Amino acid sequence: MTQSTYTHPYATDMAHLLTQDSFGKVYLVGAGPGDPGLLTLKAKGLLEHADVVIHDALVSPPILAMISARTQVIDAGKRRGRHSMAQLEITQLLIEQAQNHAVVVRLKGGDPFVFGRGGEEMVGLLEAGIDVEVVPGITAGIAAPAYAGIPVTHRGYSSSVTFVTGHEATGKYRPQVNWAALAQGSETIVVYMGVHNLPNIVSELVAAGLSLETPVALVRWGTRPEHEELIGSLATIVQQVEEQQFQAPAIAVIGNVVNLYETLAPASPMHSPHWSTIQA
């Protein structure tokens, strides 16, 4: 590799040089839930100056459009049933790119550390001697309900919220989410990636004592123009999903805060007649 004297404006010390004797830096960047207006200024700057961007499947097209034309773009998207790269392959790719480029951006939907495997990638990079920094993003578990008109906490409805994955890794540190504990310990439960496992989740929560009348909201593609919402209860939501063929990716909100939907939804950006224009 030939020696370079290129100084990248977004390196942490503002003078990070990639030479024969040093590696570049990897930024684990949260792209947010989809609305480009929710992207952080730091993330935007990195996209405009990165040498390489390796992105996930859930990063929205308007955010991908912010990447500089000179930047190499690699799609490492993982979707249920069709992984383009294994996780170890992605980490190895990040290492290899950092050995050849000054600034490498790993662009992940939502926040890198909230069910985004950013922690796994950061450990692998540090073990390989690669400099790495996380740039947080707005997570879908907060943004998708908010854009639908559902606050995850409210003094009159819920003083606690739990974020949980509905799709767990095989061979993880413990066998399963303790849904019974969540049912008794949290007034709002926000489930990521739970559509495919929804019948089991509902069954577990009802068995743990939650009322069948407990409100449930599903928000698909939250904060994007193609968003969809489905409002029901623990008694009805599984059948509604089947009848309407409601698909992932979606966030599930379970709890009495969903009762605020009818009041607050009309003020949501998603329900504005100008939404599509704003997103264009």
mmCIF file of C-alpha atoms in Angstrom:
data_model
loop_
_atom_site.group_PDB
_atom_site.id
_atom_site.type_symbol
_atom_site.label_atom_id
_atom_site.label_comp_id
_atom_site.label_asym_id
_atom_site.label_seq_id
_atom_site.Cartn_x
_atom_site.Cartn_y
_atom_site.Cartn_z
ATOM 1 C CA MET A 1 0.000 0.000 0.000
ATOM 2 C CA THR A 2 1.453 3.367 -0.984
ATOM 3 C CA GLN A 3 1.896 5.982 1.722
ATOM 4 C CA SER A 4 -0.850 8.580 1.909
ATOM 5 C CA THR A 5 -0.806 12.060 3.417
ATOM 6 C CA TYR A 6 -4.558 12.575 3.168
ATOM 7 C CA THR A 7 -5.962 14.169 6.337
ATOM 8 C CA HIS A 8 -9.580 13.311 6.935
ATOM 9 C CA PRO A 9 -11.669 16.079 8.572
ATOM 10 C CA TYR A 10 -13.760 13.638 10.582
ATOM 11 C CA ALA A 11 -11.009 11.616 12.197
ATOM 12 C CA THR A 12 -11.274 11.953 15.963
ATOM 13 C CA ASP A 13 -8.074 13.962 16.365
ATOM 14 C CA MET A 14 -8.760 15.924 13.136
ATOM 15 C CA ALA A 15 -5.347 14.836 11.842
ATOM 16 C CA HIS A 16 -5.561 11.071 11.388
ATOM 17 C CA LEU A 17 -3.144 9.956 8.669
ATOM 18 C CA LEU A 18 -3.262 6.550 7.039
ATOM 19 C CA THR A 19 0.302 5.395 6.364
ATOM 20 C CA GLN A 20 2.133 2.138 5.852
ATOM 21 C CA ASP A 21 2.545 1.895 9.617
ATOM 22 C CA SER A 22 -1.019 2.659 10.709
ATOM 23 C CA PHE A 23 -4.584 1.535 10.139
ATOM 24 C CA GLY A 24 -7.643 3.632 9.480
ATOM 25 C CA LYS A 25 -10.567 4.138 11.820
ATOM 26 C CA VAL A 26 -13.988 2.491 11.806
ATOM 27 C CA TYR A 27 -17.066 4.480 12.831
ATOM 28 C CA LEU A 28 -20.098 2.461 13.922
ATOM 29 C CA VAL A 29 -22.786 4.925 12.850
ATOM 30 C CA GLY A 30 -26.469 4.801 13.709
ATOM 31 C CA ALA A 31 -28.584 5.791 10.715
ATOM 32 C CA GLY A 32 -31.771 6.148 12.755
ATOM 33 C CA PRO A 33 -35.099 4.572 11.790
ATOM 34 C CA GLY A 34 -35.358 5.960 8.260
ATOM 35 C CA ASP A 35 -36.443 9.595 8.189
ATOM 36 C CA PRO A 36 -33.323 11.447 6.978
ATOM 37 C CA GLY A 37 -34.267 14.391 9.189
ATOM 38 C CA LEU A 38 -33.498 12.248 12.241
ATOM 39 C CA LEU A 39 -29.909 11.564 11.202
ATOM 40 C CA THR A 40 -27.347 13.233 13.483
ATOM 41 C CA LEU A 41 -25.075 15.948 12.116
ATOM 42 C CA LYS A 42 -22.029 13.865 12.984
ATOM 43 C CA ALA A 43 -23.374 10.897 11.043
ATOM 44 C CA LYS A 44 -24.163 13.095 8.041
ATOM 45 C CA GLY A 45 -20.646 14.510 8.043
ATOM 46 C CA LEU A 46 -19.126 11.054 8.106
ATOM 47 C CA LEU A 47 -21.257 9.910 5.166
ATOM 48 C CA GLU A 48 -20.083 12.903 3.168
ATOM 49 C CA HIS A 49 -16.400 12.227 3.843
ATOM 50 C CA ALA A 50 -16.002 8.466 4.318
ATOM 51 C CA ASP A 51 -13.712 6.403 2.110
ATOM 52 C CA VAL A 52 -15.895 3.301 2.512
ATOM 53 C CA VAL A 53 -19.465 2.817 3.789
ATOM 54 C CA ILE A 54 -20.664 -0.684 4.705
ATOM 55 C CA HIS A 55 -24.407 -0.530 5.326
ATOM 56 C CA ASP A 56 -27.267 -2.655 6.618
ATOM 57 C CA ALA A 57 -30.474 -3.566 4.797
ATOM 58 C CA LEU A 58 -32.669 -1.273 6.909
ATOM 59 C CA VAL A 59 -30.853 1.958 6.074
ATOM 60 C CA SER A 60 -33.296 4.089 4.066
ATOM 61 C CA PRO A 61 -32.590 5.223 0.472
ATOM 62 C CA PRO A 62 -32.608 8.972 1.338
ATOM 63 C CA ILE A 63 -29.839 8.384 3.865
ATOM 64 C CA LEU A 64 -27.828 6.258 1.438
ATOM 65 C CA ALA A 65 -28.152 9.138 -1.036
ATOM 66 C CA MET A 66 -26.131 11.318 1.352
ATOM 67 C CA ILE A 67 -23.028 9.207 0.790
ATOM 68 C CA SER A 68 -20.378 10.953 -1.300
ATOM 69 C CA ALA A 69 -20.113 9.873 -4.932
ATOM 70 C CA ARG A 70 -16.424 9.138 -4.428
ATOM 71 C CA THR A 71 -17.115 6.715 -1.558
ATOM 72 C CA GLN A 72 -17.047 2.949 -2.020
ATOM 73 C CA VAL A 73 -20.406 1.540 -0.880
ATOM 74 C CA ILE A 74 -20.827 -2.087 0.246
ATOM 75 C CA ASP A 75 -24.218 -3.645 1.020
ATOM 76 C CA ALA A 76 -23.878 -6.051 3.945
ATOM 77 C CA GLY A 77 -27.610 -6.204 4.611
ATOM 78 C CA LYS A 78 -29.094 -9.012 6.671
ATOM 79 C CA ARG A 79 -32.796 -9.820 6.391
ATOM 80 C CA ARG A 80 -34.716 -12.747 7.814
ATOM 81 C CA GLY A 81 -34.028 -15.839 5.714
ATOM 82 C CA ARG A 82 -31.556 -14.175 3.341
ATOM 83 C CA HIS A 83 -28.363 -13.042 5.005
ATOM 84 C CA SER A 84 -25.964 -11.565 2.482
ATOM 85 C CA MET A 85 -23.019 -11.903 4.891
ATOM 86 C CA ALA A 86 -22.469 -13.781 8.125
ATOM 87 C CA GLN A 87 -21.675 -11.599 11.129
ATOM 88 C CA LEU A 88 -18.068 -12.822 11.328
ATOM 89 C CA GLU A 89 -17.625 -12.013 7.643
ATOM 90 C CA ILE A 90 -18.856 -8.469 8.207
ATOM 91 C CA THR A 91 -16.430 -7.932 11.078
ATOM 92 C CA GLN A 92 -13.575 -9.296 8.977
ATOM 93 C CA LEU A 93 -14.591 -7.002 6.121
ATOM 94 C CA LEU A 94 -14.446 -4.004 8.464
ATOM 95 C CA ILE A 95 -10.961 -5.001 9.577
ATOM 96 C CA GLU A 96 -9.756 -5.383 6.001
ATOM 97 C CA GLN A 97 -11.220 -2.048 4.926
ATOM 98 C CA ALA A 98 -9.594 -0.267 7.886
ATOM 99 C CA GLN A 99 -6.255 -1.704 6.834
ATOM 100 C CA ASN A 100 -6.602 0.043 3.468
ATOM 101 C CA HIS A 101 -8.661 3.185 4.087
ATOM 102 C CA ALA A 102 -8.482 6.086 6.523
ATOM 103 C CA VAL A 103 -12.194 6.378 7.369
ATOM 104 C CA VAL A 104 -14.560 3.411 7.268
ATOM 105 C CA VAL A 105 -18.220 3.849 8.191
ATOM 106 C CA ARG A 106 -20.313 0.917 9.330
ATOM 107 C CA LEU A 107 -23.814 2.304 8.793
ATOM 108 C CA LYS A 108 -26.486 0.541 10.821
ATOM 109 C CA GLY A 109 -30.229 1.127 11.032
ATOM 110 C CA GLY A 110 -31.366 2.702 14.297
ATOM 111 C CA ASP A 111 -28.652 2.714 16.949
ATOM 112 C CA PRO A 112 -25.581 0.452 16.643
ATOM 113 C CA PHE A 113 -25.852 -0.762 20.244
ATOM 114 C CA VAL A 114 -29.617 -1.367 20.419
ATOM 115 C CA PHE A 115 -30.119 -4.846 18.938
ATOM 116 C CA GLY A 116 -27.741 -3.794 16.172
ATOM 117 C CA ARG A 117 -24.763 -6.088 16.870
ATOM 118 C CA GLY A 118 -22.550 -3.039 17.133
ATOM 119 C CA GLY A 119 -21.100 -4.337 20.373
ATOM 120 C CA GLU A 120 -20.015 -7.567 18.670
ATOM 121 C CA GLU A 121 -18.377 -5.668 15.836
ATOM 122 C CA MET A 122 -16.639 -3.249 18.188
ATOM 123 C CA VAL A 123 -15.124 -6.102 20.213
ATOM 124 C CA GLY A 124 -13.845 -7.763 17.035
ATOM 125 C CA LEU A 125 -12.320 -4.534 15.749
ATOM 126 C CA LEU A 126 -10.579 -3.707 19.019
ATOM 127 C CA GLU A 127 -9.202 -7.232 19.261
ATOM 128 C CA ALA A 128 -7.724 -6.738 15.779
ATOM 129 C CA GLY A 129 -6.073 -3.490 16.852
ATOM 130 C CA ILE A 130 -8.407 -1.248 14.835
ATOM 131 C CA ASP A 131 -9.381 2.194 16.141
ATOM 132 C CA VAL A 132 -13.178 2.385 16.428
ATOM 133 C CA GLU A 133 -15.800 4.893 17.585
ATOM 134 C CA VAL A 134 -19.559 4.605 17.980
ATOM 135 C CA VAL A 135 -21.883 7.346 16.703
ATOM 136 C CA PRO A 136 -25.297 6.763 18.310
ATOM 137 C CA GLY A 137 -28.507 6.949 16.307
ATOM 138 C CA ILE A 138 -32.187 7.281 17.194
ATOM 139 C CA THR A 139 -33.575 3.819 17.796
ATOM 140 C CA ALA A 140 -36.791 2.646 16.141
ATOM 141 C CA GLY A 141 -38.247 1.537 19.466
ATOM 142 C CA ILE A 142 -38.702 5.186 20.425
ATOM 143 C CA ALA A 143 -39.045 6.890 17.044
ATOM 144 C CA ALA A 144 -41.538 4.560 15.336
ATOM 145 C CA PRO A 145 -44.132 4.770 18.134
ATOM 146 C CA ALA A 146 -43.565 8.523 18.477
ATOM 147 C CA TYR A 147 -44.208 9.141 14.779
ATOM 148 C CA ALA A 148 -47.378 7.066 15.082
ATOM 149 C CA GLY A 149 -48.569 9.179 18.021
ATOM 150 C CA ILE A 150 -47.642 6.773 20.830
ATOM 151 C CA PRO A 151 -45.305 7.944 23.624
ATOM 152 C CA VAL A 152 -43.524 5.027 25.279
ATOM 153 C CA THR A 153 -43.941 6.708 28.686
ATOM 154 C CA HIS A 154 -46.603 9.064 30.034
ATOM 155 C CA ARG A 155 -47.273 10.148 33.613
ATOM 156 C CA GLY A 156 -50.887 9.055 33.389
ATOM 157 C CA TYR A 157 -50.280 5.693 31.693
ATOM 158 C CA SER A 158 -46.755 4.358 32.130
ATOM 159 C CA SER A 159 -43.705 5.239 34.232
ATOM 160 C CA SER A 160 -41.561 2.386 32.906
ATOM 161 C CA VAL A 161 -40.589 0.962 29.532
ATOM 162 C CA THR A 162 -38.636 -2.131 28.526
ATOM 163 C CA PHE A 163 -37.012 -2.695 25.141
ATOM 164 C CA VAL A 164 -36.678 -6.339 24.159
ATOM 165 C CA THR A 165 -35.896 -8.375 21.070
ATOM 166 C CA GLY A 166 -38.514 -10.775 19.780
ATOM 167 C CA HIS A 167 -35.947 -12.648 17.699
ATOM 168 C CA GLU A 168 -33.172 -14.133 19.787
ATOM 169 C CA ALA A 169 -29.852 -15.561 18.648
ATOM 170 C CA THR A 170 -29.230 -19.304 18.906
ATOM 171 C CA GLY A 171 -26.687 -20.288 21.536
ATOM 172 C CA LYS A 172 -26.857 -16.971 23.380
ATOM 173 C CA TYR A 173 -25.974 -16.337 27.013
ATOM 174 C CA ARG A 174 -29.399 -17.442 28.230
ATOM 175 C CA PRO A 175 -32.136 -19.494 26.572
ATOM 176 C CA GLN A 176 -34.949 -16.943 26.259
ATOM 177 C CA VAL A 177 -36.510 -13.650 27.252
ATOM 178 C CA ASN A 178 -38.318 -13.874 30.577
ATOM 179 C CA TRP A 179 -41.668 -12.644 29.295
ATOM 180 C CA ALA A 180 -43.348 -13.382 32.638
ATOM 181 C CA ALA A 181 -40.977 -11.010 34.422
ATOM 182 C CA LEU A 182 -41.554 -8.327 31.789
ATOM 183 C CA ALA A 183 -45.321 -8.686 32.080
ATOM 184 C CA GLN A 184 -45.165 -7.990 35.797
ATOM 185 C CA GLY A 185 -42.285 -5.516 35.837
ATOM 186 C CA SER A 186 -42.845 -3.022 33.027
ATOM 187 C CA GLU A 187 -45.866 -0.912 32.103
ATOM 188 C CA THR A 188 -44.772 -0.523 28.466
ATOM 189 C CA ILE A 189 -43.051 -3.281 26.504
ATOM 190 C CA VAL A 190 -41.466 -2.398 23.158
ATOM 191 C CA VAL A 191 -40.567 -5.441 21.053
ATOM 192 C CA TYR A 192 -38.099 -5.303 18.170
ATOM 193 C CA MET A 193 -38.280 -7.951 15.441
ATOM 194 C CA GLY A 194 -41.264 -9.619 17.044
ATOM 195 C CA VAL A 195 -43.772 -10.074 14.218
ATOM 196 C CA HIS A 196 -42.757 -13.637 13.354
ATOM 197 C CA ASN A 197 -42.773 -14.672 17.009
ATOM 198 C CA LEU A 198 -45.863 -12.672 17.970
ATOM 199 C CA PRO A 199 -48.174 -15.648 18.766
ATOM 200 C CA ASN A 200 -45.660 -16.996 21.268
ATOM 201 C CA ILE A 201 -45.015 -13.551 22.786
ATOM 202 C CA VAL A 202 -48.743 -12.920 23.253
ATOM 203 C CA SER A 203 -49.243 -16.367 24.777
ATOM 204 C CA GLU A 204 -46.374 -15.842 27.236
ATOM 205 C CA LEU A 205 -47.603 -12.407 28.334
ATOM 206 C CA VAL A 206 -51.196 -13.569 28.844
ATOM 207 C CA ALA A 207 -50.017 -16.620 30.783
ATOM 208 C CA ALA A 208 -48.007 -14.254 32.999
ATOM 209 C CA GLY A 209 -51.129 -12.311 33.899
ATOM 210 C CA LEU A 210 -51.513 -9.501 31.356
ATOM 211 C CA SER A 211 -55.124 -8.870 30.460
ATOM 212 C CA LEU A 212 -56.331 -9.869 27.003
ATOM 213 C CA GLU A 213 -57.588 -6.287 26.732
ATOM 214 C CA THR A 214 -54.046 -4.878 26.972
ATOM 215 C CA PRO A 215 -53.603 -2.576 23.945
ATOM 216 C CA VAL A 216 -51.042 -3.456 21.279
ATOM 217 C CA ALA A 217 -49.708 -1.367 18.392
ATOM 218 C CA LEU A 218 -47.545 -2.566 15.521
ATOM 219 C CA VAL A 219 -45.654 0.054 13.492
ATOM 220 C CA ARG A 220 -44.012 -1.115 10.276
ATOM 221 C CA TRP A 221 -41.315 0.968 8.553
ATOM 222 C CA GLY A 222 -41.700 3.613 11.245
ATOM 223 C CA THR A 223 -40.785 7.220 10.252
ATOM 224 C CA ARG A 224 -40.738 6.299 6.544
ATOM 225 C CA PRO A 225 -43.326 7.221 3.895
ATOM 226 C CA GLU A 226 -44.302 3.543 3.520
ATOM 227 C CA HIS A 227 -45.193 3.198 7.204
ATOM 228 C CA GLU A 228 -48.089 0.988 8.316
ATOM 229 C CA GLU A 229 -49.874 0.808 11.648
ATOM 230 C CA LEU A 230 -51.990 -1.921 13.214
ATOM 231 C CA ILE A 231 -53.822 -1.283 16.494
ATOM 232 C CA GLY A 232 -55.401 -4.047 18.544
ATOM 233 C CA SER A 233 -55.105 -5.897 21.830
ATOM 234 C CA LEU A 234 -53.469 -9.075 23.096
ATOM 235 C CA ALA A 235 -56.789 -10.786 22.337
ATOM 236 C CA THR A 236 -56.938 -9.699 18.700
ATOM 237 C CA ILE A 237 -53.509 -8.738 17.366
ATOM 238 C CA VAL A 238 -52.363 -12.164 16.151
ATOM 239 C CA GLN A 239 -55.525 -12.656 14.089
ATOM 240 C CA GLN A 240 -55.259 -9.092 12.766
ATOM 241 C CA VAL A 241 -51.707 -9.727 11.596
ATOM 242 C CA GLU A 242 -52.823 -12.865 9.766
ATOM 243 C CA GLU A 243 -55.894 -11.272 8.187
ATOM 244 C CA GLN A 244 -54.058 -8.162 7.009
ATOM 245 C CA GLN A 245 -50.852 -10.023 6.150
ATOM 246 C CA PHE A 246 -48.903 -7.538 8.218
ATOM 247 C CA GLN A 247 -45.191 -8.097 7.629
ATOM 248 C CA ALA A 248 -41.870 -7.324 9.266
ATOM 249 C CA PRO A 249 -39.954 -5.141 9.942
ATOM 250 C CA ALA A 250 -42.124 -3.732 12.677
ATOM 251 C CA ILE A 251 -41.983 -2.497 16.251
ATOM 252 C CA ALA A 252 -44.604 -3.757 18.706
ATOM 253 C CA VAL A 253 -45.751 -1.553 21.592
ATOM 254 C CA ILE A 254 -47.651 -3.318 24.354
ATOM 255 C CA GLY A 255 -49.284 -1.363 27.164
ATOM 256 C CA ASN A 256 -51.799 1.323 28.038
ATOM 257 C CA VAL A 257 -49.808 4.074 26.293
ATOM 258 C CA VAL A 258 -51.296 2.697 23.074
ATOM 259 C CA ASN A 259 -54.622 4.172 24.223
ATOM 260 C CA LEU A 260 -53.160 7.601 23.423
ATOM 261 C CA TYR A 261 -52.991 6.695 19.737
ATOM 262 C CA GLU A 262 -56.427 8.020 18.783
ATOM 263 C CA THR A 263 -55.756 11.360 20.494
ATOM 264 C CA LEU A 264 -52.162 11.940 19.407
ATOM 265 C CA ALA A 265 -51.990 10.254 15.990
ATOM 266 C CA PRO A 266 -53.596 13.149 14.089
ATOM 267 C CA ALA A 267 -50.656 15.362 15.131
ATOM 268 C CA SER A 268 -48.058 12.797 14.031
ATOM 269 C CA PRO A 269 -45.837 13.515 11.002
ATOM 270 C CA MET A 270 -46.987 10.188 9.566
ATOM 271 C CA HIS A 271 -50.540 11.472 9.316
ATOM 272 C CA SER A 272 -49.670 14.808 7.784
ATOM 273 C CA PRO A 273 -50.843 15.350 4.167
ATOM 274 C CA HIS A 274 -47.393 16.781 3.495
ATOM 275 C CA TRP A 275 -45.513 13.680 4.709
ATOM 276 C CA SER A 276 -44.633 12.278 1.298
ATOM 277 C CA THR A 277 -43.539 15.696 0.080
ATOM 278 C CA ILE A 278 -41.276 16.189 3.105
ATOM 279 C CA GLN A 279 -39.688 12.795 2.516
ATOM 280 C CA ALA A 280 -39.085 13.283 -1.204
#
